[in-house]
Amino acid sequence: MKVLVTGGLGFIGSNFIRQALKTRPSWSVVNLDLRTYAGNPASVADLPKSRHRWVKGDIRDRKAVDRAMKGCEKVVHFAAETHVDRSILDASAFLTTNIVGTQVLLDAALRHGVRRFLHVSTDEVYGSVPRGYSKEGDSLEPNSPYAASKAASDLLVRSYFVTHKAPVLTTRASNNYGPYQYPEKALPLMITNFMEDKPFPMYGDGRQVRDWLHVVDHARAILAVLEKGTLGEVYNIGGSYTCRNRELLERVLKLMGKDARLVKRVADRKGHDRRYALDCGKLLGLGFRHAYDFDAGLRETIAWYRANERWWRPLKNDGGYRSYYKTQYKRR
Ligand code: DAU
């Protein structure tokens, strides 16, 4: 079976493809990816060429999408701009890629008679939840331009189900961690900075709560929803561990044998959400269970960054990465 994966050079997309090829022997994957700053061919270099093909192309480009989708039975849509801090600096690419790109894909899926289209989204669409757990039917109250662009794409997917009977499913996941994550996100930034004995910039008081989901568990949950989910429905995908950023920092410092002085408190992120928390009852109802315990997953992730400096070092040495950080720190 031929499956189109969008954004498969990114962190979650590449891990998903690896997991799918390992556990679904009948699959071959067309990986449509533009290779933006966060897409890395090195993340899929070890995958078998007979079952995985990277096609360079933009999800906003109807012709490129048509070529890639031809003959595909299923679509799993990861391609998106995802970094909150970048969306605060400039939201433009977030709106075109995340919203228009999703519309172009949905239209193509209708034309090509795709049987299942899974849209990968985020818990950030619910906004900050001071207490309790977000359910799939809760109102969407996105607070960052990134989250607003994802909420818009979620609503577009819903509208294609109602209007066109498109065979769609949406998943909303919490903070992912694991191998191949671009070192601008908190955890890989922390680990790689500590390896270099450089400080980690902790935003504000560090009491923001995040829920941590191993990327392989995320991939497993997406497969479960793709294969067993009800069309038109949304499924939350939460992790197996929730903590404040300060606690995460303490854990990582301890596991890496580093000093607390490497944590540098800086001005808070604008509009910083205090807490995300997901009710995952619907997903568990499909029979999904987490395979990763956070402690083991975190140790394994630290070990991966230690063993794979060749993967992340060029990313941190890149001119674009350096100038992004200069802009970030100028603001703080
Ligand atoms: O919740 C799911 C979302 O998780 C995904 O939809 C997003 O694509 C993904 O980026 C992530 O969003 P967050 O904003 O929670 O992740 P980030 O890694 O940027 O930050 C995690 C927490 O750490 C957050 O409270 C902000 C804080 N932080 C982050 C960075 C990059 C810092 O204190 N310092 C930093 O330098």
PDB file of N, CA and C in Angstrom, residues 250-328:
ATOM      1  N   GLU A 250      15.809  20.213  36.073  1.00  0.00           N
ATOM      2  CA  GLU A 250      16.514  19.523  37.176  1.00  0.00           C
ATOM      3  C   GLU A 250      16.850  18.092  36.803  1.00  0.00           C
ATOM      4  N   ARG A 251      15.888  17.423  36.188  1.00  0.00           N
ATOM      5  CA  ARG A 251      16.100  16.009  35.794  1.00  0.00           C
ATOM      6  C   ARG A 251      17.222  15.883  34.787  1.00  0.00           C
ATOM      7  N   VAL A 252      17.183  16.760  33.776  1.00  0.00           N
ATOM      8  CA  VAL A 252      18.185  16.667  32.705  1.00  0.00           C
ATOM      9  C   VAL A 252      19.574  17.003  33.275  1.00  0.00           C
ATOM     10  N   LEU A 253      19.632  18.036  34.119  1.00  0.00           N
ATOM     11  CA  LEU A 253      20.934  18.406  34.725  1.00  0.00           C
ATOM     12  C   LEU A 253      21.499  17.218  35.491  1.00  0.00           C
ATOM     13  N   LYS A 254      20.633  16.569  36.270  1.00  0.00           N
ATOM     14  CA  LYS A 254      21.076  15.448  37.097  1.00  0.00           C
ATOM     15  C   LYS A 254      21.560  14.284  36.218  1.00  0.00           C
ATOM     16  N   LEU A 255      20.743  13.938  35.225  1.00  0.00           N
ATOM     17  CA  LEU A 255      21.116  12.811  34.358  1.00  0.00           C
ATOM     18  C   LEU A 255      22.407  13.088  33.599  1.00  0.00           C
ATOM     19  N   MET A 256      22.674  14.381  33.300  1.00  0.00           N
ATOM     20  CA  MET A 256      23.873  14.706  32.528  1.00  0.00           C
ATOM     21  C   MET A 256      25.047  15.084  33.429  1.00  0.00           C
ATOM     22  N   GLY A 257      24.796  15.104  34.755  1.00  0.00           N
ATOM     23  CA  GLY A 257      25.871  15.442  35.695  1.00  0.00           C
ATOM     24  C   GLY A 257      26.331  16.884  35.550  1.00  0.00           C
ATOM     25  N   LYS A 258      25.378  17.818  35.317  1.00  0.00           N
ATOM     26  CA  LYS A 258      25.729  19.227  35.115  1.00  0.00           C
ATOM     27  C   LYS A 258      25.214  20.094  36.261  1.00  0.00           C
ATOM     28  N   ASP A 259      25.783  21.311  36.347  1.00  0.00           N
ATOM     29  CA  ASP A 259      25.495  22.210  37.449  1.00  0.00           C
ATOM     30  C   ASP A 259      24.287  23.115  37.143  1.00  0.00           C
ATOM     31  N   ALA A 260      23.505  23.419  38.179  1.00  0.00           N
ATOM     32  CA  ALA A 260      22.297  24.241  38.020  1.00  0.00           C
ATOM     33  C   ALA A 260      22.615  25.646  37.510  1.00  0.00           C
ATOM     34  N   ARG A 261      23.881  26.059  37.621  1.00  0.00           N
ATOM     35  CA  ARG A 261      24.229  27.394  37.113  1.00  0.00           C
ATOM     36  C   ARG A 261      24.093  27.494  35.591  1.00  0.00           C
ATOM     37  N   LEU A 262      23.941  26.345  34.937  1.00  0.00           N
ATOM     38  CA  LEU A 262      23.744  26.365  33.480  1.00  0.00           C
ATOM     39  C   LEU A 262      22.319  26.781  33.090  1.00  0.00           C
ATOM     40  N   VAL A 263      21.453  26.973  34.096  1.00  0.00           N
ATOM     41  CA  VAL A 263      20.105  27.453  33.781  1.00  0.00           C
ATOM     42  C   VAL A 263      20.089  28.970  33.949  1.00  0.00           C
ATOM     43  N   LYS A 264      19.772  29.673  32.851  1.00  0.00           N
ATOM     44  CA  LYS A 264      19.774  31.137  32.892  1.00  0.00           C
ATOM     45  C   LYS A 264      18.346  31.629  32.709  1.00  0.00           C
ATOM     46  N   ARG A 265      17.856  32.309  33.722  1.00  0.00           N
ATOM     47  CA  ARG A 265      16.484  32.806  33.609  1.00  0.00           C
ATOM     48  C   ARG A 265      16.447  34.024  32.676  1.00  0.00           C
ATOM     49  N   VAL A 266      15.550  34.000  31.711  1.00  0.00           N
ATOM     50  CA  VAL A 266      15.425  35.122  30.769  1.00  0.00           C
ATOM     51  C   VAL A 266      13.966  35.581  30.742  1.00  0.00           C
ATOM     52  N   ALA A 267      13.726  36.693  30.038  1.00  0.00           N
ATOM     53  CA  ALA A 267      12.364  37.231  29.961  1.00  0.00           C
ATOM     54  C   ALA A 267      11.419  36.161  29.393  1.00  0.00           C
ATOM     55  N   ASP A 268      10.183  36.213  29.826  1.00  0.00           N
ATOM     56  CA  ASP A 268       9.213  35.189  29.427  1.00  0.00           C
ATOM     57  C   ASP A 268       8.848  35.321  27.942  1.00  0.00           C
ATOM     58  N   ARG A 269       8.396  34.202  27.382  1.00  0.00           N
ATOM     59  CA  ARG A 269       7.838  34.198  26.016  1.00  0.00           C
ATOM     60  C   ARG A 269       6.546  35.011  26.054  1.00  0.00           C
ATOM     61  N   LYS A 270       6.303  35.810  25.016  1.00  0.00           N
ATOM     62  CA  LYS A 270       5.038  36.561  24.951  1.00  0.00           C
ATOM     63  C   LYS A 270       3.870  35.583  24.866  1.00  0.00           C
ATOM     64  N   GLY A 271       2.830  35.831  25.627  1.00  0.00           N
ATOM     65  CA  GLY A 271       1.614  34.998  25.553  1.00  0.00           C
ATOM     66  C   GLY A 271       1.851  33.548  25.964  1.00  0.00           C
ATOM     67  N   HIS A 272       2.883  33.317  26.786  1.00  0.00           N
ATOM     68  CA  HIS A 272       3.301  31.953  27.152  1.00  0.00           C
ATOM     69  C   HIS A 272       2.183  31.168  27.841  1.00  0.00           C
ATOM     70  N   ASP A 273       1.760  30.063  27.250  1.00  0.00           N
ATOM     71  CA  ASP A 273       0.724  29.224  27.868  1.00  0.00           C
ATOM     72  C   ASP A 273       1.279  28.571  29.132  1.00  0.00           C
ATOM     73  N   ARG A 274       0.473  28.622  30.205  1.00  0.00           N
ATOM     74  CA  ARG A 274       0.934  28.087  31.505  1.00  0.00           C
ATOM     75  C   ARG A 274       0.878  26.567  31.557  1.00  0.00           C
ATOM     76  N   ARG A 275      -0.189  26.029  31.004  1.00  0.00           N
ATOM     77  CA  ARG A 275      -0.371  24.579  31.184  1.00  0.00           C
ATOM     78  C   ARG A 275      -1.154  23.970  30.019  1.00  0.00           C
ATOM     79  N   TYR A 276      -0.670  22.814  29.567  1.00  0.00           N
ATOM     80  CA  TYR A 276      -1.439  21.990  28.644  1.00  0.00           C
ATOM     81  C   TYR A 276      -1.691  20.649  29.330  1.00  0.00           C
ATOM     82  N   ALA A 277      -2.878  20.095  29.125  1.00  0.00           N
ATOM     83  CA  ALA A 277      -3.180  18.780  29.687  1.00  0.00           C
ATOM     84  C   ALA A 277      -4.301  18.155  28.872  1.00  0.00           C
ATOM     85  N   LEU A 278      -4.112  16.922  28.460  1.00  0.00           N
ATOM     86  CA  LEU A 278      -5.064  16.264  27.570  1.00  0.00           C
ATOM     87  C   LEU A 278      -5.781  15.098  28.237  1.00  0.00           C
ATOM     88  N   ASP A 279      -7.055  14.990  27.947  1.00  0.00           N
ATOM     89  CA  ASP A 279      -7.805  13.782  28.305  1.00  0.00           C
ATOM     90  C   ASP A 279      -7.658  12.825  27.115  1.00  0.00           C
ATOM     91  N   CYS A 280      -7.105  11.646  27.366  1.00  0.00           N
ATOM     92  CA  CYS A 280      -6.831  10.718  26.250  1.00  0.00           C
ATOM     93  C   CYS A 280      -7.743   9.496  26.260  1.00  0.00           C
ATOM     94  N   GLY A 281      -8.883   9.630  26.920  1.00  0.00           N
ATOM     95  CA  GLY A 281      -9.814   8.500  27.017  1.00  0.00           C
ATOM     96  C   GLY A 281     -10.198   7.907  25.663  1.00  0.00           C
ATOM     97  N   LYS A 282     -10.402   8.778  24.683  1.00  0.00           N
ATOM     98  CA  LYS A 282     -10.839   8.302  23.361  1.00  0.00           C
ATOM     99  C   LYS A 282      -9.757   7.441  22.707  1.00  0.00           C
ATOM    100  N   LEU A 283      -8.516   7.896  22.832  1.00  0.00           N
ATOM    101  CA  LEU A 283      -7.394   7.149  22.246  1.00  0.00           C
ATOM    102  C   LEU A 283      -7.240   5.795  22.948  1.00  0.00           C
ATOM    103  N   LEU A 284      -7.342   5.809  24.275  1.00  0.00           N
ATOM    104  CA  LEU A 284      -7.213   4.553  25.027  1.00  0.00           C
ATOM    105  C   LEU A 284      -8.341   3.592  24.638  1.00  0.00           C
ATOM    106  N   GLY A 285      -9.490   4.163  24.288  1.00  0.00           N
ATOM    107  CA  GLY A 285     -10.641   3.368  23.834  1.00  0.00           C
ATOM    108  C   GLY A 285     -10.348   2.595  22.541  1.00  0.00           C
ATOM    109  N   LEU A 286      -9.340   3.054  21.786  1.00  0.00           N
ATOM    110  CA  LEU A 286      -8.954   2.321  20.566  1.00  0.00           C
ATOM    111  C   LEU A 286      -7.980   1.189  20.889  1.00  0.00           C
ATOM    112  N   GLY A 287      -7.629   1.080  22.163  1.00  0.00           N
ATOM    113  CA  GLY A 287      -6.723  -0.001  22.578  1.00  0.00           C
ATOM    114  C   GLY A 287      -5.267   0.443  22.676  1.00  0.00           C
ATOM    115  N   PHE A 288      -5.008   1.723  22.439  1.00  0.00           N
ATOM    116  CA  PHE A 288      -3.615   2.190  22.493  1.00  0.00           C
ATOM    117  C   PHE A 288      -3.108   2.244  23.942  1.00  0.00           C
ATOM    118  N   ARG A 289      -1.847   1.812  24.138  1.00  0.00           N
ATOM    119  CA  ARG A 289      -1.171   1.972  25.430  1.00  0.00           C
ATOM    120  C   ARG A 289       0.235   2.482  25.168  1.00  0.00           C
ATOM    121  N   HIS A 290       0.731   3.358  26.049  1.00  0.00           N
ATOM    122  CA  HIS A 290       2.090   3.882  25.873  1.00  0.00           C
ATOM    123  C   HIS A 290       3.123   2.770  26.039  1.00  0.00           C
ATOM    124  N   ALA A 291       4.189   2.844  25.257  1.00  0.00           N
ATOM    125  CA  ALA A 291       5.275   1.872  25.413  1.00  0.00           C
ATOM    126  C   ALA A 291       6.447   2.495  26.167  1.00  0.00           C
ATOM    127  N   TYR A 292       6.484   3.838  26.211  1.00  0.00           N
ATOM    128  CA  TYR A 292       7.642   4.526  26.808  1.00  0.00           C
ATOM    129  C   TYR A 292       7.348   5.119  28.170  1.00  0.00           C
ATOM    130  N   ASP A 293       8.186   4.772  29.115  1.00  0.00           N
ATOM    131  CA  ASP A 293       8.168   5.404  30.421  1.00  0.00           C
ATOM    132  C   ASP A 293       9.090   6.629  30.295  1.00  0.00           C
ATOM    133  N   PHE A 294       8.709   7.764  30.910  1.00  0.00           N
ATOM    134  CA  PHE A 294       9.448   9.005  30.663  1.00  0.00           C
ATOM    135  C   PHE A 294      10.916   8.918  31.063  1.00  0.00           C
ATOM    136  N   ASP A 295      11.163   8.333  32.220  1.00  0.00           N
ATOM    137  CA  ASP A 295      12.543   8.283  32.709  1.00  0.00           C
ATOM    138  C   ASP A 295      13.448   7.541  31.725  1.00  0.00           C
ATOM    139  N   ALA A 296      12.975   6.377  31.285  1.00  0.00           N
ATOM    140  CA  ALA A 296      13.772   5.586  30.324  1.00  0.00           C
ATOM    141  C   ALA A 296      13.888   6.324  29.001  1.00  0.00           C
ATOM    142  N   GLY A 297      12.785   6.937  28.559  1.00  0.00           N
ATOM    143  CA  GLY A 297      12.785   7.667  27.287  1.00  0.00           C
ATOM    144  C   GLY A 297      13.742   8.854  27.319  1.00  0.00           C
ATOM    145  N   LEU A 298      13.768   9.540  28.475  1.00  0.00           N
ATOM    146  CA  LEU A 298      14.651  10.705  28.606  1.00  0.00           C
ATOM    147  C   LEU A 298      16.121  10.276  28.595  1.00  0.00           C
ATOM    148  N   ARG A 299      16.431   9.218  29.350  1.00  0.00           N
ATOM    149  CA  ARG A 299      17.816   8.702  29.352  1.00  0.00           C
ATOM    150  C   ARG A 299      18.245   8.320  27.936  1.00  0.00           C
ATOM    151  N   GLU A 300      17.342   7.634  27.239  1.00  0.00           N
ATOM    152  CA  GLU A 300      17.647   7.179  25.876  1.00  0.00           C
ATOM    153  C   GLU A 300      17.853   8.376  24.936  1.00  0.00           C
ATOM    154  N   THR A 301      17.036   9.415  25.138  1.00  0.00           N
ATOM    155  CA  THR A 301      17.140  10.610  24.277  1.00  0.00           C
ATOM    156  C   THR A 301      18.471  11.327  24.519  1.00  0.00           C
ATOM    157  N   ILE A 302      18.851  11.457  25.791  1.00  0.00           N
ATOM    158  CA  ILE A 302      20.147  12.092  26.101  1.00  0.00           C
ATOM    159  C   ILE A 302      21.277  11.270  25.470  1.00  0.00           C
ATOM    160  N   ALA A 303      21.165   9.955  25.600  1.00  0.00           N
ATOM    161  CA  ALA A 303      22.202   9.078  25.029  1.00  0.00           C
ATOM    162  C   ALA A 303      22.250   9.241  23.502  1.00  0.00           C
ATOM    163  N   TRP A 304      21.086   9.433  22.888  1.00  0.00           N
ATOM    164  CA  TRP A 304      21.053   9.584  21.428  1.00  0.00           C
ATOM    165  C   TRP A 304      21.776  10.869  21.009  1.00  0.00           C
ATOM    166  N   TYR A 305      21.503  11.972  21.700  1.00  0.00           N
ATOM    167  CA  TYR A 305      22.187  13.235  21.338  1.00  0.00           C
ATOM    168  C   TYR A 305      23.685  13.144  21.596  1.00  0.00           C
ATOM    169  N   ARG A 306      24.055  12.383  22.641  1.00  0.00           N
ATOM    170  CA  ARG A 306      25.496  12.206  22.911  1.00  0.00           C
ATOM    171  C   ARG A 306      26.153  11.411  21.785  1.00  0.00           C
ATOM    172  N   ALA A 307      25.428  10.394  21.288  1.00  0.00           N
ATOM    173  CA  ALA A 307      26.011   9.503  20.270  1.00  0.00           C
ATOM    174  C   ALA A 307      25.885  10.075  18.858  1.00  0.00           C
ATOM    175  N   ASN A 308      25.039  11.095  18.686  1.00  0.00           N
ATOM    176  CA  ASN A 308      24.759  11.569  17.327  1.00  0.00           C
ATOM    177  C   ASN A 308      25.065  13.051  17.138  1.00  0.00           C
ATOM    178  N   GLU A 309      26.225  13.451  17.664  1.00  0.00           N
ATOM    179  CA  GLU A 309      26.650  14.832  17.503  1.00  0.00           C
ATOM    180  C   GLU A 309      26.777  15.187  16.016  1.00  0.00           C
ATOM    181  N   ARG A 310      27.123  14.180  15.224  1.00  0.00           N
ATOM    182  CA  ARG A 310      27.267  14.416  13.778  1.00  0.00           C
ATOM    183  C   ARG A 310      25.938  14.831  13.136  1.00  0.00           C
ATOM    184  N   TRP A 311      24.832  14.438  13.771  1.00  0.00           N
ATOM    185  CA  TRP A 311      23.515  14.826  13.244  1.00  0.00           C
ATOM    186  C   TRP A 311      23.192  16.285  13.633  1.00  0.00           C
ATOM    187  N   TRP A 312      23.400  16.661  14.923  1.00  0.00           N
ATOM    188  CA  TRP A 312      22.937  17.986  15.354  1.00  0.00           C
ATOM    189  C   TRP A 312      23.967  19.102  15.248  1.00  0.00           C
ATOM    190  N   ARG A 313      25.248  18.753  15.294  1.00  0.00           N
ATOM    191  CA  ARG A 313      26.273  19.812  15.271  1.00  0.00           C
ATOM    192  C   ARG A 313      26.168  20.713  14.032  1.00  0.00           C
ATOM    193  N   PRO A 314      26.028  20.138  12.818  1.00  0.00           N
ATOM    194  CA  PRO A 314      25.913  21.017  11.643  1.00  0.00           C
ATOM    195  C   PRO A 314      24.681  21.939  11.715  1.00  0.00           C
ATOM    196  N   LEU A 315      23.616  21.470  12.357  1.00  0.00           N
ATOM    197  CA  LEU A 315      22.410  22.302  12.458  1.00  0.00           C
ATOM    198  C   LEU A 315      22.690  23.525  13.332  1.00  0.00           C
ATOM    199  N   LYS A 316      23.418  23.307  14.438  1.00  0.00           N
ATOM    200  CA  LYS A 316      23.703  24.425  15.343  1.00  0.00           C
ATOM    201  C   LYS A 316      24.772  25.362  14.775  1.00  0.00           C
ATOM    202  N   ASN A 317      25.612  24.842  13.886  1.00  0.00           N
ATOM    203  CA  ASN A 317      26.654  25.678  13.281  1.00  0.00           C
ATOM    204  C   ASN A 317      26.145  26.478  12.093  1.00  0.00           C
ATOM    205  N   ASP A 318      24.941  26.164  11.658  1.00  0.00           N
ATOM    206  CA  ASP A 318      24.393  26.804  10.470  1.00  0.00           C
ATOM    207  C   ASP A 318      24.150  28.312  10.714  1.00  0.00           C
ATOM    208  N   GLY A 319      24.397  29.112   9.671  1.00  0.00           N
ATOM    209  CA  GLY A 319      24.237  30.565   9.784  1.00  0.00           C
ATOM    210  C   GLY A 319      22.811  30.961  10.141  1.00  0.00           C
ATOM    211  N   GLY A 320      21.830  30.273   9.555  1.00  0.00           N
ATOM    212  CA  GLY A 320      20.423  30.591   9.807  1.00  0.00           C
ATOM    213  C   GLY A 320      20.065  30.367  11.279  1.00  0.00           C
ATOM    214  N   TYR A 321      20.579  29.287  11.849  1.00  0.00           N
ATOM    215  CA  TYR A 321      20.319  28.964  13.253  1.00  0.00           C
ATOM    216  C   TYR A 321      20.925  30.054  14.157  1.00  0.00           C
ATOM    217  N   ARG A 322      22.166  30.414  13.832  1.00  0.00           N
ATOM    218  CA  ARG A 322      22.855  31.422  14.655  1.00  0.00           C
ATOM    219  C   ARG A 322      22.139  32.766  14.596  1.00  0.00           C
ATOM    220  N   SER A 323      21.695  33.168  13.400  1.00  0.00           N
ATOM    221  CA  SER A 323      21.062  34.489  13.323  1.00  0.00           C
ATOM    222  C   SER A 323      19.682  34.449  14.002  1.00  0.00           C
ATOM    223  N   TYR A 324      19.006  33.278  13.952  1.00  0.00           N
ATOM    224  CA  TYR A 324      17.729  33.156  14.677  1.00  0.00           C
ATOM    225  C   TYR A 324      17.969  33.382  16.180  1.00  0.00           C
ATOM    226  N   TYR A 325      19.006  32.770  16.707  1.00  0.00           N
ATOM    227  CA  TYR A 325      19.265  32.925  18.147  1.00  0.00           C
ATOM    228  C   TYR A 325      19.693  34.333  18.525  1.00  0.00           C
ATOM    229  N   LYS A 326      20.431  34.995  17.630  1.00  0.00           N
ATOM    230  CA  LYS A 326      20.801  36.396  17.893  1.00  0.00           C
ATOM    231  C   LYS A 326      19.535  37.237  18.037  1.00  0.00           C
ATOM    232  N   THR A 327      18.569  37.030  17.125  1.00  0.00           N
ATOM    233  CA  THR A 327      17.313  37.782  17.178  1.00  0.00           C
ATOM    234  C   THR A 327      16.560  37.448  18.463  1.00  0.00           C
ATOM    235  N   GLN A 328      16.525  36.159  18.818  1.00  0.00           N
ATOM    236  CA  GLN A 328      15.831  35.730  20.043  1.00  0.00           C
ATOM    237  C   GLN A 328      16.401  36.438  21.265  1.00  0.00           C
TER     238      GLN A 328
END
